[in-house]
PDB file of C-alpha atoms in Angstrom:
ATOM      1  CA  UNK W 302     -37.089  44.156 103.153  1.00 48.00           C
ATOM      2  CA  UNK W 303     -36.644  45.873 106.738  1.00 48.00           C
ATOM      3  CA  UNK W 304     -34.002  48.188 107.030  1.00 52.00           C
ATOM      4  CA  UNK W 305     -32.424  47.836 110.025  1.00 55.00           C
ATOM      5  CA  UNK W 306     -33.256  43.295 110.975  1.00 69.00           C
ATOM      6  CA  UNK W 307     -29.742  42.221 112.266  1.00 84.00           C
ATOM      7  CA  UNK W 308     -29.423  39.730 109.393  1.00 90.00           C
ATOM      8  CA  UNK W 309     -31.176  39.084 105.917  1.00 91.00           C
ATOM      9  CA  UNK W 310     -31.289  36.280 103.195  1.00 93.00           C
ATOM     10  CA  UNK W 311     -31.347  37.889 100.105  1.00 95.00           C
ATOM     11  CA  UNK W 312     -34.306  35.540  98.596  1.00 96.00           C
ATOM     12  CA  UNK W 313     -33.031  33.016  96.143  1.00 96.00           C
ATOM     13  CA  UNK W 314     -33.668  33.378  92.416  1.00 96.00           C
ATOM     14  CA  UNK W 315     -32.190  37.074  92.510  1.00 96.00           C
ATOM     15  CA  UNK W 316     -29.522  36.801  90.266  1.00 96.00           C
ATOM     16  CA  UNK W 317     -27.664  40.281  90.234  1.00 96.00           C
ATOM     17  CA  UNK W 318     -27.229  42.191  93.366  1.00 95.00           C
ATOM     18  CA  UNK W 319     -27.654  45.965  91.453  1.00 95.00           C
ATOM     19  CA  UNK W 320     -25.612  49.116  92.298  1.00 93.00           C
ATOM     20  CA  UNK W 321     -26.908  50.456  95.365  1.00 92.00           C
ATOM     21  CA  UNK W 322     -29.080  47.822  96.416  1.00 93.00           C
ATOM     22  CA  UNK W 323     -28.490  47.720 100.402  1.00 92.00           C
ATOM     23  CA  UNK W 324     -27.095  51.587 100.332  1.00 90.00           C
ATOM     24  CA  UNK W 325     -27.459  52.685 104.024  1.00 89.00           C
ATOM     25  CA  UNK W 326     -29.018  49.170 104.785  1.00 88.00           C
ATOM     26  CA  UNK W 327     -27.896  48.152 108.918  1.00 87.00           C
ATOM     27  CA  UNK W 328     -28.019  44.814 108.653  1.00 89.00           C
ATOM     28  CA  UNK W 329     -24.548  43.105 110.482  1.00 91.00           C
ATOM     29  CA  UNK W 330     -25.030  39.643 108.417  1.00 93.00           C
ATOM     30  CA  UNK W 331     -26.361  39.151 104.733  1.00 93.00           C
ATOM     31  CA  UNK W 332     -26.645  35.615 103.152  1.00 94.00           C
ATOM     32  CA  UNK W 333     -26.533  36.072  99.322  1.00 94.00           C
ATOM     33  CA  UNK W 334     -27.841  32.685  97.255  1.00 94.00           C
ATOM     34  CA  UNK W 335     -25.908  30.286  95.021  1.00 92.00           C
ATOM     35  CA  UNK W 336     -28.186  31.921  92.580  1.00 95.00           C
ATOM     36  CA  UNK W 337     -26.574  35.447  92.553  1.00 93.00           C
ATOM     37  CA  UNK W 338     -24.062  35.674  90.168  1.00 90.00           C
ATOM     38  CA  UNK W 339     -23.491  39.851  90.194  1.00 90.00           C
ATOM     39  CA  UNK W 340     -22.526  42.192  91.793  1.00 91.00           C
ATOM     40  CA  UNK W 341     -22.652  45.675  90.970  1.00 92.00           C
ATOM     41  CA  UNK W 342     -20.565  48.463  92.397  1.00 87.00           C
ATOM     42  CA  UNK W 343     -21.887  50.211  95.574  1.00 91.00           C
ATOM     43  CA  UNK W 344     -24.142  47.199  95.966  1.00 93.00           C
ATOM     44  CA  UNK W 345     -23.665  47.796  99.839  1.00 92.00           C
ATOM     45  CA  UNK W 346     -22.384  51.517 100.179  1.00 90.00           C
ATOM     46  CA  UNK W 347     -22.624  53.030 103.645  1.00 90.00           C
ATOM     47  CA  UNK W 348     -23.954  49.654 104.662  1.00 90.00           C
ATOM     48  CA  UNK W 349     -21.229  50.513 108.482  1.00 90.00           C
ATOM     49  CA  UNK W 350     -22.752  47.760 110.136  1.00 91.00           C
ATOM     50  CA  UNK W 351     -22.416  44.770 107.754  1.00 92.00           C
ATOM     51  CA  UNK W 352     -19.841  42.447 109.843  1.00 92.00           C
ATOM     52  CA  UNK W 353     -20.571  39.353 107.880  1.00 90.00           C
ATOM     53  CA  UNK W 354     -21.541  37.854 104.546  1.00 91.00           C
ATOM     54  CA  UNK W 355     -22.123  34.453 103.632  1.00 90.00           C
ATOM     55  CA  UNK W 356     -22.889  32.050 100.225  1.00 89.00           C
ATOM     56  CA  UNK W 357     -21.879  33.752  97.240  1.00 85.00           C
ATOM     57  CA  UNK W 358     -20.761  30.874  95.446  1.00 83.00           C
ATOM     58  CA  UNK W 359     -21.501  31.615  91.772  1.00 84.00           C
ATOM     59  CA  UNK W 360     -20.568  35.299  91.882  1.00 83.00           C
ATOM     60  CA  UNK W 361     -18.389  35.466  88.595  1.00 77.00           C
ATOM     61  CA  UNK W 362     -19.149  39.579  87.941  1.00 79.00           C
ATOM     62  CA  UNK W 363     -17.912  41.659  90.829  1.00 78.00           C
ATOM     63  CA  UNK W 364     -17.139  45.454  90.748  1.00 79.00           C
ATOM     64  CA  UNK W 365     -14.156  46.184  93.278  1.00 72.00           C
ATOM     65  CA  UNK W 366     -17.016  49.079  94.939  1.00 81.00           C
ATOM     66  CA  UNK W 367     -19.462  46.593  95.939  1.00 86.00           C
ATOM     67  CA  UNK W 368     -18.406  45.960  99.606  1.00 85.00           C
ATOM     68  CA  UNK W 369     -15.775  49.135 100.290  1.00 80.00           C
ATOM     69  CA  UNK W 370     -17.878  50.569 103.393  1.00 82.00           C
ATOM     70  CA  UNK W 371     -18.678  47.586 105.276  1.00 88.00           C
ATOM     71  CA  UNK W 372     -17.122  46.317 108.262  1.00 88.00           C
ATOM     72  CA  UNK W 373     -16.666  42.871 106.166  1.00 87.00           C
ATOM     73  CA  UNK W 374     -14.584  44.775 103.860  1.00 83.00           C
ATOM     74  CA  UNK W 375     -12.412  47.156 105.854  1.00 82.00           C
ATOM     75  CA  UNK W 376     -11.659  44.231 108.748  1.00 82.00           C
ATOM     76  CA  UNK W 377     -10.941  40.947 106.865  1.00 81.00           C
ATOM     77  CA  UNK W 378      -7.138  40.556 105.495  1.00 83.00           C
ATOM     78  CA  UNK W 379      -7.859  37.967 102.796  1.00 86.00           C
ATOM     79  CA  UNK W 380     -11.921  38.413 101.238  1.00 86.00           C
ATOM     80  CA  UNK W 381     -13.599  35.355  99.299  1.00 88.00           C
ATOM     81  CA  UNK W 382     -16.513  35.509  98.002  1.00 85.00           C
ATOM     82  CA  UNK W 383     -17.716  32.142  96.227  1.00 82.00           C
ATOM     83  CA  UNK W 384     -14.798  31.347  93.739  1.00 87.00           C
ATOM     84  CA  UNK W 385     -13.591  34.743  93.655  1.00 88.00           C
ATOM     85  CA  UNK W 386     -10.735  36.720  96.036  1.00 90.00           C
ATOM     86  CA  UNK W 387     -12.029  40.257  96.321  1.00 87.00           C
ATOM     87  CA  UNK W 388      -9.025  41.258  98.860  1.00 86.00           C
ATOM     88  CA  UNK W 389      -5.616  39.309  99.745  1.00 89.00           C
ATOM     89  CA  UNK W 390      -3.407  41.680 102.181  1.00 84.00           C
ATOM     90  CA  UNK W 391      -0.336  40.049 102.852  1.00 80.00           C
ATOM     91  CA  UNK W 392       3.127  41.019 104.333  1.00 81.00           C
ATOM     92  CA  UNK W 393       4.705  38.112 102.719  1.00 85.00           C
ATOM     93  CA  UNK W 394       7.562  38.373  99.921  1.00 87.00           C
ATOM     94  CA  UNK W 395       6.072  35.046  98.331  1.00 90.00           C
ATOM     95  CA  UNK W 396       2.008  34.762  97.718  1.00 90.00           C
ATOM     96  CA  UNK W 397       0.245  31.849  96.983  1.00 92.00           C
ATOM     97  CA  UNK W 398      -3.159  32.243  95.858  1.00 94.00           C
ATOM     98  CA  UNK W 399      -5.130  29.365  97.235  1.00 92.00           C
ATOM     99  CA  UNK W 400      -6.509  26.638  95.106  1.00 95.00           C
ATOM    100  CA  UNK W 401      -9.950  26.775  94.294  1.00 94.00           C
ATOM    101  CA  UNK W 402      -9.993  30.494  93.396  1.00 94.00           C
ATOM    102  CA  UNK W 403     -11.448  31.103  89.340  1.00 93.00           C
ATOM    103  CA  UNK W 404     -11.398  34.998  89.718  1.00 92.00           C
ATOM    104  CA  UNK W 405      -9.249  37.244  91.452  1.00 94.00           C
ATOM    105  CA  UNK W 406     -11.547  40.741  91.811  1.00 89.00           C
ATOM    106  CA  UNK W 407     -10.821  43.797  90.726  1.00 88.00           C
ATOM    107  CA  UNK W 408      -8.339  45.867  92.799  1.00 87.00           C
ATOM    108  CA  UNK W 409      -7.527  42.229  94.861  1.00 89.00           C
ATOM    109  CA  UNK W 410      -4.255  43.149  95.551  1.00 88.00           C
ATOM    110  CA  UNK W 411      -3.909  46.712  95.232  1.00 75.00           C
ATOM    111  CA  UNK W 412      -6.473  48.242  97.952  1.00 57.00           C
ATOM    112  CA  UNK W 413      -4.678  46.984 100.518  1.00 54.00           C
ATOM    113  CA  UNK W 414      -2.564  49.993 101.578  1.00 53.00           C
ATOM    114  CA  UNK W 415       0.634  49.555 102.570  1.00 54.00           C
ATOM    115  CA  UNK W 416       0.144  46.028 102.668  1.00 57.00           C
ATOM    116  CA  UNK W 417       1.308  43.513  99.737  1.00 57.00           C
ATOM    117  CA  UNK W 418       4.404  46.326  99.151  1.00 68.00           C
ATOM    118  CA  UNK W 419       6.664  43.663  99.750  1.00 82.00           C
ATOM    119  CA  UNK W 420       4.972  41.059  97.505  1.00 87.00           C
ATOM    120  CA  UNK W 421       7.967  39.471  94.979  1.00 90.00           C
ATOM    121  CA  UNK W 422       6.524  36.309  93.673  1.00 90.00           C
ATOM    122  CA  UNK W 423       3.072  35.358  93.498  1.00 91.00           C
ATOM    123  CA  UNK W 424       1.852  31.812  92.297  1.00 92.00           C
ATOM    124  CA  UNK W 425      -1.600  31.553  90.921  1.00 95.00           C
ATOM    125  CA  UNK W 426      -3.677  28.247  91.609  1.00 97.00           C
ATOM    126  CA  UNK W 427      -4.367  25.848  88.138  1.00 97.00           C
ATOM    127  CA  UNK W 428      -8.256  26.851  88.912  1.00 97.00           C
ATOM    128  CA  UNK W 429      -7.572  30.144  87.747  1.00 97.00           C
ATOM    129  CA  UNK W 430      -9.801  31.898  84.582  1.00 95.00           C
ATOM    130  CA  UNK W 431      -9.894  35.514  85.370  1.00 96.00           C
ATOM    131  CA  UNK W 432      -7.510  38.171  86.435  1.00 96.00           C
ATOM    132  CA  UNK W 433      -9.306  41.545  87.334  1.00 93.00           C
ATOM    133  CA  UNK W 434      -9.140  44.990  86.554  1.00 93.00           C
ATOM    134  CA  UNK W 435      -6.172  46.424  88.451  1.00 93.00           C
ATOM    135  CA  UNK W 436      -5.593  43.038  90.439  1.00 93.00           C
ATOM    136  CA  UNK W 437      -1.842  43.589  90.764  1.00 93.00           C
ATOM    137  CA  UNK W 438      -1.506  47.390  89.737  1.00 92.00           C
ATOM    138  CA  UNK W 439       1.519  49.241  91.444  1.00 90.00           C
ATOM    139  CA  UNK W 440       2.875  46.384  93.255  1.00 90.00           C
ATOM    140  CA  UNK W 441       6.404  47.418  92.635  1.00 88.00           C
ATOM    141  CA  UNK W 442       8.352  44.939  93.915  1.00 90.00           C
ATOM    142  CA  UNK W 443       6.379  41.864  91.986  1.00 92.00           C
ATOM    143  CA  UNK W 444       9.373  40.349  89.949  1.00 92.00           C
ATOM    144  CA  UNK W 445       7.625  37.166  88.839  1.00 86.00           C
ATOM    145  CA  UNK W 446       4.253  35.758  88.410  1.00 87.00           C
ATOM    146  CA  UNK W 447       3.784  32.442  86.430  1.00 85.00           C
ATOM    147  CA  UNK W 448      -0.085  32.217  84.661  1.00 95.00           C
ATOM    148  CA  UNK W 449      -1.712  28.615  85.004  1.00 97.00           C
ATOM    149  CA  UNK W 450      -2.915  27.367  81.720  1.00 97.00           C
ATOM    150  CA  UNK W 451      -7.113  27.662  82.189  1.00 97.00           C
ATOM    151  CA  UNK W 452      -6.123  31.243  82.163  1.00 98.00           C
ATOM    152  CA  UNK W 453      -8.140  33.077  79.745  1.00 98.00           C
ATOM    153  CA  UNK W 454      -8.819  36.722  80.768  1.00 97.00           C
ATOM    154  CA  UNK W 455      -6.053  39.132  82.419  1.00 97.00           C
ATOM    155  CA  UNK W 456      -8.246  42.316  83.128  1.00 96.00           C
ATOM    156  CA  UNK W 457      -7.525  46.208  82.224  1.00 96.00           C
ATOM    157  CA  UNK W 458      -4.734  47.438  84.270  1.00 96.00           C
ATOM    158  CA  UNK W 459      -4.285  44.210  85.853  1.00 96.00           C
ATOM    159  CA  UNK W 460      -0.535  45.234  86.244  1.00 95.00           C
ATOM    160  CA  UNK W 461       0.058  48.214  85.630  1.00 95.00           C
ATOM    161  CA  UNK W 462       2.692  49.777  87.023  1.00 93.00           C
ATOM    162  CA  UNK W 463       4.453  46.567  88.217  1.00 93.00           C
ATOM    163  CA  UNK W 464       8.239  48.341  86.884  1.00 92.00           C
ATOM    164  CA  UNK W 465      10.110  45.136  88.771  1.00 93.00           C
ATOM    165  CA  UNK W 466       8.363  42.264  86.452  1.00 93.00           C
ATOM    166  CA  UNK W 467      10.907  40.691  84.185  1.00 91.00           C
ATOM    167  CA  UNK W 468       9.274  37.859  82.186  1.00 84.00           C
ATOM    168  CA  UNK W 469       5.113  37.328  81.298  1.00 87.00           C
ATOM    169  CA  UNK W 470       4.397  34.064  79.909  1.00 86.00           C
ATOM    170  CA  UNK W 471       0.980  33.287  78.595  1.00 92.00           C
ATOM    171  CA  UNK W 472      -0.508  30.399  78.395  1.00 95.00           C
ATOM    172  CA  UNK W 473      -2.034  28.985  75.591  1.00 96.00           C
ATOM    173  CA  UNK W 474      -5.844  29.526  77.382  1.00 97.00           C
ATOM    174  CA  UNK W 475      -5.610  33.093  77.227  1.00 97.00           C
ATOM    175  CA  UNK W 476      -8.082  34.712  75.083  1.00 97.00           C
ATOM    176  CA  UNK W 477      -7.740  38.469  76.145  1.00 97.00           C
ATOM    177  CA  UNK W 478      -5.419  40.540  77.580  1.00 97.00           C
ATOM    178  CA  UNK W 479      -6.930  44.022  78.755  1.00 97.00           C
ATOM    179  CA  UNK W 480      -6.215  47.757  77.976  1.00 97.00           C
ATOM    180  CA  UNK W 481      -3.015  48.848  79.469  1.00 97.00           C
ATOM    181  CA  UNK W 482      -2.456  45.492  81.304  1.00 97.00           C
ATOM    182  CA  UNK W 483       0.953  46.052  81.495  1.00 96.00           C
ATOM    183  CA  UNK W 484       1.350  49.429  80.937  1.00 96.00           C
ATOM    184  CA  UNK W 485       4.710  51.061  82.916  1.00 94.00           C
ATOM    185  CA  UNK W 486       6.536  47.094  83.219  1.00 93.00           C
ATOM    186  CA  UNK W 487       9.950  48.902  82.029  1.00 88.00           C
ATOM    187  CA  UNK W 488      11.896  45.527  83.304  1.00 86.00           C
ATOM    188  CA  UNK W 489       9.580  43.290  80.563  1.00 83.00           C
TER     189      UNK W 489
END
């Protein structure tokens, strides 16, 4: 692989993207394959130049780390990559996660800043399976968030710290509800 080619295809067949793959790498444009279906945190650390990022589809494992450095990251409000939101920064009381989304990352909503503090409702899309580690963690003004049925994994942490929630209904789908999920929800 060159180092510094203004845009690469990672070759197809690769199936996990591993930590630290592209570190330093100055590529502006990456095109991951359908095939990929992991990616592991720092994947692209200190990769300053990376601007854009195509495919993705099947990603299903994504650490929150993978992208933080890039110019991707930092300058896109709302992040997709294949089925899964990695980032949703939004100024908006009510948040509707689009349809079509099956994962929402790690940290999705909560490494936005000062963004999202105003977030009250948010409604999830029926194509939803996974909730992420720390998804929705210290978003204090979240009062209510209904979970589709399909629903089966809310990650550790997911929302934490979220003291305004009054009522969490699960679905009959779910199947596991991570470590200190809902840790700190006095108002539950």
């Amino acid at each position: 692989m060159q180092k510094n080619k203004e845009a690469y295809t990672i070759p197809d067949g690769v199936t996990t993207i591993c930590f630290y793959a592209f570190k330093f790498n100055n590529n502006n444009e990456i095109t991951i394959p359908d095939s990929v279906t992991t990616v592991e945190g720092s994947a692209f650390k200190y990769c300053s130049s990376l601007k854009t990022v195509h495919g993705g589809k099947n990603i299903v494992n994504y650490e929150s780390s993978s992208f933080d450095d890039t110019e991707w990251y930092k300058n896109s409000p709302v992040l997709v990559l294949g089925t899964t939101l990695l980032r949703f920064d939004s100024m908006d009381e009510n948040v509707v996660v689009p349809e079509g989304i099956e994962v929402i990352g790690p940290k999705a909503f909560s490494s936005s800043g000062g963004k999202n503090v105003i977030m009250e409702t948010v409604t999830l899309p029926s194509s939803l399976r996974e909730i992420g580690e720390s998804a929705f963690s210290y978003k204090k003004n979240l009062k209510a968030i209904s979970f589709p049925e399909g629903l089966q994994t809310i990650g550790k942490g997911a929302f934490r710290g979220c003291q305004s929630l009054t009522e969490v209904v699960f679905p009959e789908s779910i199947s596991e509800i991570g470590v200190e999920a809902f840790q700190g929800c006095s108002s539950v």
